[in-house]
């Protein structure tokens, strides 16, 4: 670390304060945060979208998460101070650091890294010691998102899941390793972990590919856990990786299944979902028989459940964030054959408050050992915060765009609106592992394509509609494609075809029939090839040694001045 950056970090740390609270030890802070008196007769633990992050990380929450139509101004589309007000979270607190982007650099220095499976394991064991029959549910996106997971095809994460004590899981990015890999993992490697996905069928005869649900009895209460894999997998990811399977929301099929498990005597029904929260909220209002949806995919850390009314009563809808940053605890009281009350806590996993579990630490060290030297290569120093999360761009995405334009000799660059990827504080070294945390996918190829202006607009309109369609069933999660080299205006509340306007390149309007060189990566077409994106970014960083603070290329937004999804 350069001396001036080191001194800057010291100054920020001094401004933030030396401890979490004057006179409070780490043990006292941990007791305050993680003390959870027992309640009811059924307890569930849930995490989701950890994206293969076994070590503690920094992760900045978005300052832009716009909701449109009926979702405007409602969870999960609240950011910053609007989120704090809505859920009663104190500004400057540990909760504010966990749930928002506010004062992130100072808060990160004060409260430290989050997540890490060794620290998560300690919290799981603590809660299970108080609740011996508690089930641990994994919402998916577990086997993808890191270099080691990519290189081992998820095997490192499967070992960690088993050691953590996961009981049930569903999936999304797991499918990008291909159908054969997933089937082999389910049949031969998961052990006692049940892989649930009621909405995955064979394309020919619509036979179930995986177990649709699991029946359990806890403290005399019969319950059902139903699995819902990401419904848009063949659209959002390469279809050729799962050529013989269909996905979809499968609302009618789901209702039949819910009626079926209720008929078996299930007094409590839980949907373990990877739909995304907006989809879950709509689904909860249209089907009956679900008591609780433990959701994932959109990475929304929501401090309290949303209660949705439907023809059968009410459904609690939750989402447990990402990157191993949170563990949800749901205590449910089932009386007279139905859910009568509940207690919910979404607990941030602060690595400085939770000691690392020795067994999990040893496993993580052993799984990383063959790759440690390669992962730790320092490529450059960052002078500004590098992050990804946000509807339109992040500083790490901006760096990828800059690298693509330079490497490909492009005029414009596109980068996918992925929501996974860790954050790096100013003054820290950017390592190969950091680059892989942003790029570790099985179709990483960088491309250069000649596109007409009208094609560029069509792409932007299509992705924007995926993000801002007023019907949640026509959204696929993720954020807007990141754009480099050109400017544009976006109206999230408009209809498709009218959301994108004022596209300019070098200050001049982009012409519909003029051709432009456009770089990108992560093509979903079968047979695509090219240089892996991580090689492009690594070369860019090695040549620079120091990366100045990135100015984000953001669209001009209209129609959202009063939207609490914009900080």
Coordinates of C-alpha atoms in Angstrom, one line a residue:
X1 CA 0.0 0.0 0.0
X2 CA 1.3 3.4 -0.9
X3 CA 2.1 5.6 2.2
X4 CA -0.4 8.3 1.2
X5 CA -3.2 5.8 0.9
X6 CA -2.2 4.2 4.2
X7 CA -2.4 7.5 6.0
X8 CA -5.8 8.2 4.3
X9 CA -7.1 4.9 5.7
X10 CA -5.8 5.8 9.2
X11 CA -7.6 9.1 9.0
X12 CA -10.8 7.5 8.0
X13 CA -10.5 4.9 10.8
X14 CA -9.9 7.7 13.4
X15 CA -13.0 9.6 12.1
X16 CA -15.1 6.4 12.3
X17 CA -14.0 5.7 15.9
X18 CA -11.8 3.0 17.3
X19 CA -14.6 0.7 18.5
X20 CA -18.1 -0.2 17.7
X21 CA -19.4 1.6 20.8
X22 CA -17.5 3.2 23.7
X23 CA -17.0 0.8 26.5
X24 CA -18.4 -2.2 24.5
X25 CA -16.4 -5.2 23.8
X26 CA -16.7 -7.3 20.7
X27 CA -18.3 -10.1 22.8
X28 CA -20.9 -7.6 24.1
X29 CA -21.6 -6.4 20.6
X30 CA -22.0 -9.9 19.4
X31 CA -24.3 -10.8 22.2
X32 CA -26.5 -7.8 21.4
X33 CA -26.6 -8.6 17.7
X34 CA -26.9 -12.4 17.8
X35 CA -28.9 -13.0 21.0
X36 CA -32.2 -14.5 19.8
X37 CA -34.6 -15.9 22.4
X38 CA -36.4 -19.1 21.3
X39 CA -39.9 -18.7 20.0
X40 CA -42.5 -21.1 18.6
X41 CA -42.0 -24.7 17.6
X42 CA -40.4 -24.5 14.1
X43 CA -37.1 -22.7 13.3
X44 CA -35.6 -22.2 9.9
X45 CA -32.2 -20.7 9.0
X46 CA -31.7 -19.3 5.5
X47 CA -28.9 -17.8 3.4
X48 CA -28.8 -17.3 -0.4
X49 CA -26.7 -16.0 -3.3
X50 CA -23.3 -16.4 -1.5
X51 CA -21.7 -16.7 -4.9
X52 CA -18.9 -19.0 -3.7
X53 CA -17.4 -16.5 -1.3
X54 CA -15.8 -18.6 1.4
X55 CA -13.8 -15.8 3.0
X56 CA -15.0 -12.6 4.6
X57 CA -15.4 -9.7 2.1
X58 CA -16.6 -6.2 1.7
X59 CA -19.9 -5.7 -0.1
X60 CA -21.4 -2.4 -0.9
X61 CA -25.2 -2.3 -1.2
X62 CA -26.8 -0.3 -4.1
X63 CA -27.6 3.4 -4.1
X64 CA -30.0 2.9 -7.0
X65 CA -32.6 0.1 -6.9
X66 CA -35.6 1.6 -8.7
X67 CA -39.1 0.1 -8.4
X68 CA -41.7 0.9 -11.0
X69 CA -45.5 0.6 -11.2
X70 CA -46.9 -1.1 -8.1
X71 CA -43.3 -1.8 -6.8
X72 CA -42.3 1.9 -6.7
X73 CA -41.4 3.0 -3.2
X74 CA -41.8 -0.4 -1.6
X75 CA -39.4 -3.1 -0.5
X76 CA -37.1 -4.2 -1.9
X77 CA -36.9 -0.9 -3.9
X78 CA -35.7 1.3 -1.1
X79 CA -32.1 2.5 -0.7
X80 CA -30.1 4.6 1.7
X81 CA -32.0 6.8 4.2
X82 CA -35.3 5.6 2.8
X83 CA -34.5 2.1 3.8
X84 CA -33.4 3.1 7.2
X85 CA -36.6 5.1 7.8
X86 CA -38.8 2.3 6.5
X87 CA -37.3 -0.4 8.8
X88 CA -36.3 1.8 11.7
X89 CA -32.6 1.2 11.4
X90 CA -30.4 3.8 13.1
X91 CA -28.1 5.8 10.9
X92 CA -24.4 5.0 11.5
X93 CA -25.2 1.7 13.1
X94 CA -24.0 -1.8 12.2
X95 CA -27.4 -2.3 10.6
X96 CA -27.0 0.8 8.4
X97 CA -23.6 -0.5 7.2
X98 CA -25.1 -3.9 6.5
X99 CA -28.2 -2.8 4.7
X100 CA -27.2 0.4 2.8
X101 CA -24.4 2.1 0.9
X102 CA -24.3 5.0 3.2
X103 CA -20.9 6.3 4.3
X104 CA -19.6 2.9 3.1
X105 CA -15.8 3.5 3.2
X106 CA -15.9 4.8 6.8
X107 CA -18.4 2.2 7.9
X108 CA -16.3 -0.6 6.3
X109 CA -13.3 0.5 8.3
X110 CA -15.3 0.7 11.5
X111 CA -17.3 -2.6 11.2
X112 CA -15.0 -4.7 9.1
X113 CA -15.6 -7.5 6.6
X114 CA -18.8 -9.4 6.4
X115 CA -19.6 -13.1 5.6
X116 CA -17.1 -15.9 5.4
X117 CA -18.2 -19.5 5.8
X118 CA -16.1 -20.0 8.9
X119 CA -17.9 -17.1 10.7
X120 CA -21.2 -18.2 9.2
X121 CA -20.6 -21.7 10.6
X122 CA -20.1 -20.2 14.1
X123 CA -23.4 -18.4 13.9
X124 CA -25.3 -21.4 12.5
X125 CA -23.9 -23.6 15.3
X126 CA -24.8 -20.9 17.9
X127 CA -28.4 -20.7 16.7
X128 CA -28.8 -24.5 16.3
X129 CA -27.5 -25.1 19.8
X130 CA -30.6 -23.1 21.0
X131 CA -32.8 -24.7 18.4
X132 CA -31.6 -28.3 17.9
X133 CA -34.2 -29.1 15.2
X134 CA -33.7 -26.0 13.1
X135 CA -33.3 -26.6 9.3
X136 CA -30.7 -24.8 7.3
X137 CA -31.8 -23.8 3.8
X138 CA -29.6 -22.6 0.9
X139 CA -31.3 -20.5 -1.7
X140 CA -28.9 -21.2 -4.6
X141 CA -26.2 -19.3 -6.5
X142 CA -23.7 -21.1 -4.2
X143 CA -21.4 -22.9 -6.6
X144 CA -20.5 -19.9 -8.8
X145 CA -18.8 -16.6 -8.2
X146 CA -15.1 -17.3 -7.3
X147 CA -12.0 -18.6 -9.0
X148 CA -11.8 -21.8 -6.9
X149 CA -15.4 -22.6 -7.5
X150 CA -15.0 -22.2 -11.2
X151 CA -11.8 -24.3 -11.3
X152 CA -13.4 -27.1 -9.2
X153 CA -16.8 -26.9 -10.9
X154 CA -18.4 -26.1 -7.5
X155 CA -16.8 -28.9 -5.6
X156 CA -15.2 -26.6 -3.0
X157 CA -18.7 -25.1 -2.3
X158 CA -20.4 -28.5 -2.0
X159 CA -17.9 -29.5 0.6
X160 CA -18.5 -26.3 2.5
X161 CA -22.3 -26.7 2.3
X162 CA -22.0 -30.2 3.8
X163 CA -19.7 -29.0 6.6
X164 CA -22.1 -26.1 7.3
X165 CA -24.9 -28.5 7.7
X166 CA -27.2 -27.4 4.8
X167 CA -30.4 -29.5 4.8
X168 CA -32.0 -28.3 1.5
X169 CA -31.1 -26.2 -1.5
X170 CA -32.4 -24.9 -4.8
X171 CA -30.4 -23.4 -7.7
X172 CA -29.7 -21.0 -10.5
X173 CA -26.0 -20.3 -11.5
X174 CA -25.3 -24.0 -10.6
X175 CA -26.9 -24.9 -13.9
X176 CA -24.2 -23.0 -15.8
X177 CA -21.8 -25.8 -15.2
X178 CA -24.1 -27.9 -17.4
X179 CA -26.8 -30.5 -16.9
X180 CA -24.4 -33.4 -16.5
X181 CA -22.4 -31.7 -13.8
X182 CA -25.5 -30.7 -11.8
X183 CA -27.0 -34.2 -12.1
X184 CA -23.7 -35.8 -11.0
X185 CA -23.4 -33.4 -8.0
X186 CA -27.0 -34.1 -6.9
X187 CA -26.7 -37.9 -7.3
X188 CA -23.2 -38.4 -6.0
X189 CA -21.8 -35.5 -4.1
X190 CA -24.4 -33.6 -2.0
X191 CA -24.9 -36.4 0.5
X192 CA -27.8 -35.7 2.8
X193 CA -28.5 -32.2 1.2
X194 CA -31.8 -32.3 -0.7
X195 CA -31.8 -30.5 -4.1
X196 CA -35.3 -29.2 -4.7
X197 CA -36.7 -27.7 -7.9
X198 CA -40.4 -28.3 -8.6
X199 CA -40.3 -26.1 -11.8
X200 CA -37.5 -28.0 -13.7
X201 CA -38.9 -30.6 -16.1
X202 CA -37.7 -32.6 -19.1
X203 CA -38.5 -30.9 -22.4
X204 CA -40.0 -34.1 -24.0
X205 CA -42.4 -35.6 -21.5
X206 CA -42.4 -32.9 -18.7
X207 CA -41.1 -35.3 -16.2
X208 CA -39.6 -33.9 -13.0
X209 CA -35.8 -33.7 -13.1
X210 CA -35.3 -33.1 -9.4
X211 CA -37.3 -33.7 -6.3
X212 CA -40.0 -31.0 -6.1
X213 CA -40.4 -30.9 -2.3
X214 CA -39.4 -32.4 1.0
X215 CA -41.7 -33.4 3.9
X216 CA -40.3 -33.0 7.4
X217 CA -41.6 -33.1 10.9
X218 CA -40.1 -30.7 13.5
X219 CA -41.3 -30.9 17.1
X220 CA -44.4 -32.7 16.1
X221 CA -45.2 -30.2 13.3
X222 CA -45.4 -31.7 9.8
X223 CA -44.1 -29.2 7.2
X224 CA -43.2 -29.1 3.5
X225 CA -40.3 -27.3 1.8
X226 CA -40.9 -26.7 -1.9
X227 CA -38.0 -25.8 -4.2
X228 CA -38.3 -23.2 -6.9
X229 CA -35.2 -22.8 -9.1
X230 CA -34.6 -19.7 -11.2
X231 CA -37.4 -19.8 -13.8
X232 CA -35.5 -17.9 -16.5
X233 CA -32.3 -19.9 -16.6
X234 CA -32.4 -20.8 -20.3
X235 CA -33.0 -17.1 -21.2
X236 CA -30.6 -15.4 -18.8
X237 CA -27.9 -18.0 -19.3
X238 CA -26.8 -20.2 -22.2
X239 CA -29.6 -22.5 -23.2
X240 CA -27.2 -25.1 -24.6
X241 CA -26.0 -25.8 -21.1
X242 CA -29.4 -27.3 -20.1
X243 CA -30.7 -28.2 -23.6
X244 CA -33.2 -30.9 -22.4
X245 CA -34.8 -29.1 -19.5
X246 CA -37.6 -26.5 -19.1
X247 CA -37.9 -24.1 -16.3
X248 CA -40.5 -21.3 -15.8
X249 CA -42.5 -20.0 -12.9
X250 CA -45.0 -22.9 -13.3
X251 CA -47.8 -21.2 -11.3
X252 CA -50.5 -23.7 -12.1
X253 CA -48.2 -26.7 -11.4
X254 CA -47.1 -25.1 -8.2
X255 CA -50.7 -24.6 -7.0
X256 CA -51.4 -28.3 -7.6
X257 CA -48.3 -29.3 -5.7
X258 CA -49.2 -27.0 -2.8
X259 CA -52.7 -28.5 -2.6
X260 CA -51.0 -31.9 -2.7
X261 CA -48.7 -31.3 0.2
X262 CA -51.5 -29.7 2.3
X263 CA -53.5 -32.9 1.6
X264 CA -50.6 -35.0 3.1
X265 CA -51.1 -33.1 6.3
X266 CA -48.4 -30.4 6.1
X267 CA -49.4 -27.7 8.6
X268 CA -46.6 -25.3 7.4
X269 CA -45.5 -24.8 3.8
X270 CA -42.3 -23.0 2.8
X271 CA -41.2 -22.1 -0.7
X272 CA -37.4 -22.1 -1.1
X273 CA -37.3 -19.7 -4.0
X274 CA -34.8 -18.3 -6.5
X275 CA -37.4 -16.2 -8.3
X276 CA -36.3 -12.8 -7.3
X277 CA -38.2 -10.8 -4.7
X278 CA -40.6 -8.9 -7.1
X279 CA -41.6 -12.2 -8.7
X280 CA -42.1 -13.8 -5.2
X281 CA -44.3 -10.9 -4.2
X282 CA -46.6 -11.4 -7.2
X283 CA -46.6 -15.1 -6.8
X284 CA -47.5 -14.8 -3.2
X285 CA -50.6 -12.9 -4.1
X286 CA -51.7 -15.4 -6.8
X287 CA -51.3 -18.8 -5.2
X288 CA -52.7 -20.1 -1.9
X289 CA -51.2 -22.4 0.7
X290 CA -47.7 -20.9 1.1
X291 CA -46.9 -19.6 4.6
X292 CA -43.4 -18.4 4.0
X293 CA -41.3 -17.6 0.9
X294 CA -37.5 -17.7 1.6
X295 CA -36.4 -15.9 -1.5
X296 CA -33.2 -15.1 -3.4
X297 CA -31.7 -14.1 -6.8
X298 CA -32.1 -10.3 -6.6
X299 CA -29.7 -10.0 -3.6
X300 CA -32.0 -7.8 -1.6
X301 CA -31.2 -7.7 2.1
X302 CA -34.7 -7.0 3.6
X303 CA -34.7 -6.5 7.4
X304 CA -38.4 -7.6 7.8
X305 CA -40.8 -9.8 5.8
X306 CA -43.4 -8.4 3.5
X307 CA -46.9 -9.7 4.3
X308 CA -48.9 -10.5 1.2
X309 CA -52.6 -11.3 1.3
X310 CA -54.1 -14.0 -1.0
X311 CA -57.1 -16.2 -1.4
X312 CA -55.8 -18.6 1.2
X313 CA -54.8 -16.0 3.8
X314 CA -51.4 -14.4 4.0
X315 CA -47.8 -15.3 2.9
X316 CA -44.6 -13.9 4.4
X317 CA -42.1 -12.9 1.7
X318 CA -38.4 -12.5 2.5
X319 CA -35.0 -12.1 0.8
X320 CA -31.7 -12.7 2.5
X321 CA -29.2 -10.7 0.7
X322 CA -26.0 -12.1 -0.9
X323 CA -22.3 -13.0 -0.5
X324 CA -22.8 -14.8 2.7
X325 CA -23.4 -11.4 4.3
X326 CA -26.6 -12.4 6.1
X327 CA -28.2 -15.3 7.8
X328 CA -32.0 -15.2 8.3
X329 CA -33.6 -16.7 11.4
X330 CA -37.3 -17.5 11.2
X331 CA -39.0 -18.8 14.3
X332 CA -42.6 -20.0 13.6
X333 CA -45.4 -20.9 16.0
X334 CA -47.7 -23.4 14.5
X335 CA -50.9 -24.0 16.5
X336 CA -54.1 -25.7 15.7
X337 CA -52.7 -27.0 12.4
X338 CA -51.7 -23.5 11.0
X339 CA -49.2 -20.8 11.4
X340 CA -50.3 -18.5 14.3
X341 CA -47.2 -16.2 14.8
X342 CA -43.6 -15.7 13.9
X343 CA -40.4 -13.9 14.7
X344 CA -37.9 -12.9 12.0
X345 CA -34.3 -11.7 12.2
X346 CA -31.9 -11.0 9.2
X347 CA -28.6 -11.2 10.9
X348 CA -25.5 -9.6 9.3
X349 CA -22.5 -11.9 9.6
X350 CA -19.8 -9.6 10.9
X351 CA -16.5 -11.5 10.8
X352 CA -15.0 -9.4 13.6
X353 CA -17.8 -10.3 16.0
X354 CA -18.1 -14.0 15.2
X355 CA -15.0 -16.1 15.8
X356 CA -14.0 -18.4 12.9
X357 CA -15.1 -22.0 13.3
X358 CA -11.9 -24.1 13.4
X359 CA -13.2 -27.0 11.3
X360 CA -14.6 -24.8 8.6
X361 CA -11.4 -22.7 8.6
X362 CA -9.3 -25.7 8.1
X363 CA -11.5 -26.9 5.2
X364 CA -11.3 -23.5 3.5
X365 CA -7.6 -23.3 3.8
X366 CA -7.1 -26.8 2.4
X367 CA -9.5 -26.2 -0.5
X368 CA -7.7 -22.9 -1.4
X369 CA -4.1 -24.1 -0.8
X370 CA -3.4 -25.4 -4.4
X371 CA -4.5 -22.0 -5.8
X372 CA -3.3 -19.6 -3.1
X373 CA -0.2 -18.2 -4.8
X374 CA -2.1 -17.6 -8.0
X375 CA -5.1 -16.0 -6.3
X376 CA -2.9 -13.7 -4.3
X377 CA -1.1 -12.0 -7.2
X378 CA -1.2 -8.3 -6.7
X379 CA -2.1 -6.7 -10.1
X380 CA -2.5 -3.0 -9.2
X381 CA -3.5 -0.6 -6.4
X382 CA -6.9 1.1 -6.4
X383 CA -7.2 4.7 -5.4
X384 CA -11.0 4.6 -5.3
X385 CA -13.7 2.3 -4.0
X386 CA -14.4 -0.6 -6.5
X387 CA -17.9 -2.1 -6.3
X388 CA -20.5 -3.5 -8.7
X389 CA -24.0 -3.3 -7.2
X390 CA -26.5 -0.8 -8.5
X391 CA -29.1 -0.6 -11.3
X392 CA -26.8 1.1 -13.9
X393 CA -23.1 0.9 -13.2
X394 CA -20.4 0.3 -10.6
X395 CA -16.8 1.3 -10.5
X396 CA -15.5 -2.3 -11.0
X397 CA -17.9 -2.6 -14.0
X398 CA -16.5 0.7 -15.3
X399 CA -13.0 -0.7 -15.1
X400 CA -14.1 -3.7 -17.1
X401 CA -15.7 -1.5 -19.7
X402 CA -12.5 0.6 -20.0
X403 CA -10.4 -2.5 -20.3
X404 CA -12.7 -3.9 -23.1
X405 CA -12.6 -0.7 -25.1
X406 CA -8.8 -0.6 -24.9
X407 CA -8.2 -4.3 -25.6
X408 CA -10.7 -4.5 -28.5
X409 CA -10.1 -1.1 -30.1
X410 CA -13.8 -0.6 -29.6
X411 CA -15.9 2.6 -29.6
X412 CA -18.5 1.3 -27.2
X413 CA -18.5 -1.5 -24.6
X414 CA -21.2 -3.5 -22.8
X415 CA -20.8 -5.5 -19.6
X416 CA -23.5 -7.7 -18.1
X417 CA -25.6 -6.3 -15.2
X418 CA -24.5 -9.0 -12.8
X419 CA -25.2 -8.4 -9.1
X420 CA -22.5 -10.6 -7.7
X421 CA -18.9 -9.4 -7.1
X422 CA -17.1 -8.2 -4.0
X423 CA -16.0 -4.6 -3.1
X424 CA -12.5 -3.3 -2.7
X425 CA -11.6 -0.4 -0.5
X426 CA -9.4 2.6 -1.6
X427 CA -5.8 1.8 -1.0
X428 CA -6.1 -1.9 -1.3
X429 CA -4.4 -4.1 -3.9
X430 CA -6.5 -5.6 -6.6
X431 CA -5.6 -9.3 -6.8
X432 CA -6.3 -11.9 -9.4
X433 CA -8.9 -13.3 -7.0
X434 CA -10.6 -9.9 -6.9
X435 CA -10.9 -10.0 -10.7
X436 CA -12.2 -13.5 -10.7
X437 CA -14.8 -12.5 -8.1
X438 CA -16.3 -10.3 -10.8
X439 CA -15.8 -12.5 -13.8
X440 CA -15.8 -16.2 -12.8
X441 CA -18.3 -17.8 -15.2
X442 CA -18.2 -20.7 -17.6
X443 CA -18.8 -18.5 -20.7
X444 CA -16.3 -15.7 -20.1
X445 CA -15.5 -14.9 -23.8
X446 CA -14.8 -11.3 -24.8
X447 CA -16.2 -10.2 -28.1
X448 CA -16.0 -7.4 -30.7
X449 CA -19.1 -6.9 -32.9
X450 CA -20.1 -4.3 -35.5
X451 CA -23.6 -3.0 -34.6
X452 CA -25.8 -0.4 -36.2
X453 CA -27.2 2.3 -34.0
X454 CA -30.6 0.8 -34.2
X455 CA -29.3 -2.5 -32.9
X456 CA -27.6 -0.8 -29.9
X457 CA -30.9 0.9 -29.0
X458 CA -32.8 -2.4 -29.3
X459 CA -30.3 -4.1 -26.9
X460 CA -30.6 -1.4 -24.4
X461 CA -34.4 -1.3 -24.6
X462 CA -34.6 -5.1 -24.2
X463 CA -32.4 -5.2 -21.1
X464 CA -34.1 -2.2 -19.7
X465 CA -37.5 -3.8 -20.1
X466 CA -36.2 -6.9 -18.3
X467 CA -35.3 -4.6 -15.3
X468 CA -38.3 -2.2 -15.4
X469 CA -41.2 -4.1 -16.9
X470 CA -44.2 -3.3 -14.6
X471 CA -45.1 -7.0 -14.6
X472 CA -42.7 -8.9 -12.3
X473 CA -43.2 -12.1 -14.3
X474 CA -41.5 -10.4 -17.2
X475 CA -38.4 -9.4 -15.2
X476 CA -35.4 -11.7 -14.9
X477 CA -33.5 -10.1 -12.2
X478 CA -30.0 -8.6 -12.6
X479 CA -29.3 -4.9 -13.4
X480 CA -29.0 -2.8 -16.5
X481 CA -26.2 -3.7 -18.9
X482 CA -23.3 -1.5 -18.1
X483 CA -22.4 0.9 -21.0
X484 CA -19.0 2.4 -21.8
X485 CA -18.1 4.9 -24.5
X486 CA -21.5 6.4 -25.1
X487 CA -24.1 8.3 -23.2
X488 CA -27.9 7.9 -23.1
X489 CA -31.0 8.9 -21.2
X490 CA -33.3 6.4 -19.5
X491 CA -36.9 6.7 -18.4
X492 CA -37.7 3.6 -16.2
X493 CA -41.4 4.4 -16.2
X494 CA -41.9 4.5 -20.0
X495 CA -42.9 1.5 -22.1
X496 CA -40.5 -0.6 -24.1
X497 CA -39.2 1.2 -27.1
X498 CA -39.5 4.6 -25.3
X499 CA -37.2 4.1 -22.3
X500 CA -33.9 4.8 -24.0
X501 CA -33.2 8.1 -25.8
X502 CA -30.5 10.7 -26.5
X503 CA -27.9 8.1 -27.3
X504 CA -24.6 9.8 -28.1
X505 CA -21.1 8.8 -29.1
X506 CA -18.3 11.5 -28.8
X507 CA -21.0 14.0 -28.2
X508 CA -22.8 13.3 -31.5
X509 CA -26.2 11.5 -31.8
X510 CA -25.8 7.8 -32.5
X511 CA -27.2 7.2 -36.0
X512 CA -29.7 4.4 -36.5
X513 CA -28.0 3.0 -39.7
X514 CA -24.4 3.8 -38.9
X515 CA -22.1 1.0 -37.7
X516 CA -20.2 1.1 -34.4
X517 CA -17.6 -1.2 -32.9
X518 CA -19.0 -2.7 -29.7
X519 CA -17.0 -4.8 -27.3
X520 CA -18.7 -7.1 -24.8
X521 CA -18.4 -10.4 -22.9
X522 CA -20.4 -13.4 -21.6
X523 CA -22.1 -14.3 -24.9
X524 CA -24.9 -16.9 -24.4
X525 CA -24.7 -18.3 -28.0
X526 CA -23.4 -21.8 -28.4
X527 CA -20.0 -22.0 -30.0
X528 CA -19.0 -18.4 -29.0
X529 CA -15.2 -18.0 -28.3
X530 CA -12.7 -15.3 -27.6
X531 CA -10.2 -14.2 -24.9
X532 CA -11.6 -14.7 -21.4
X533 CA -12.6 -11.5 -19.8
X534 CA -10.4 -12.0 -16.8
X535 CA -7.3 -12.0 -19.1
X536 CA -8.4 -8.7 -20.6
X537 CA -8.8 -7.1 -17.1
X538 CA -5.6 -8.6 -15.7
X539 CA -3.6 -7.2 -18.6
X540 CA -5.2 -3.8 -18.2
X541 CA -4.3 -3.8 -14.5
X542 CA -0.7 -5.0 -14.9
X543 CA 0.0 -2.3 -17.3
X544 CA -1.2 0.4 -15.0
X545 CA -0.1 -0.6 -11.5
X546 CA -2.4 2.1 -10.0
X547 CA -6.0 2.6 -10.9
X548 CA -7.4 6.1 -10.2
X549 CA -10.9 6.6 -8.9
X550 CA -13.3 5.7 -11.6
X551 CA -15.9 8.2 -12.9
X552 CA -19.0 6.2 -13.6
X553 CA -20.6 6.4 -17.0
X554 CA -24.3 6.7 -15.9
X555 CA -27.4 7.5 -17.9
X556 CA -29.4 10.6 -17.3
X557 CA -32.5 9.4 -15.5
X558 CA -35.9 11.1 -15.9
X559 CA -39.1 10.5 -14.0
X560 CA -37.5 9.2 -10.8
X561 CA -36.8 12.4 -8.8
X562 CA -39.2 11.3 -6.0
X563 CA -38.4 7.6 -6.2
X564 CA -36.9 6.3 -2.9
X565 CA -35.0 3.7 -4.9
X566 CA -32.6 6.5 -5.9
X567 CA -30.3 7.9 -3.3

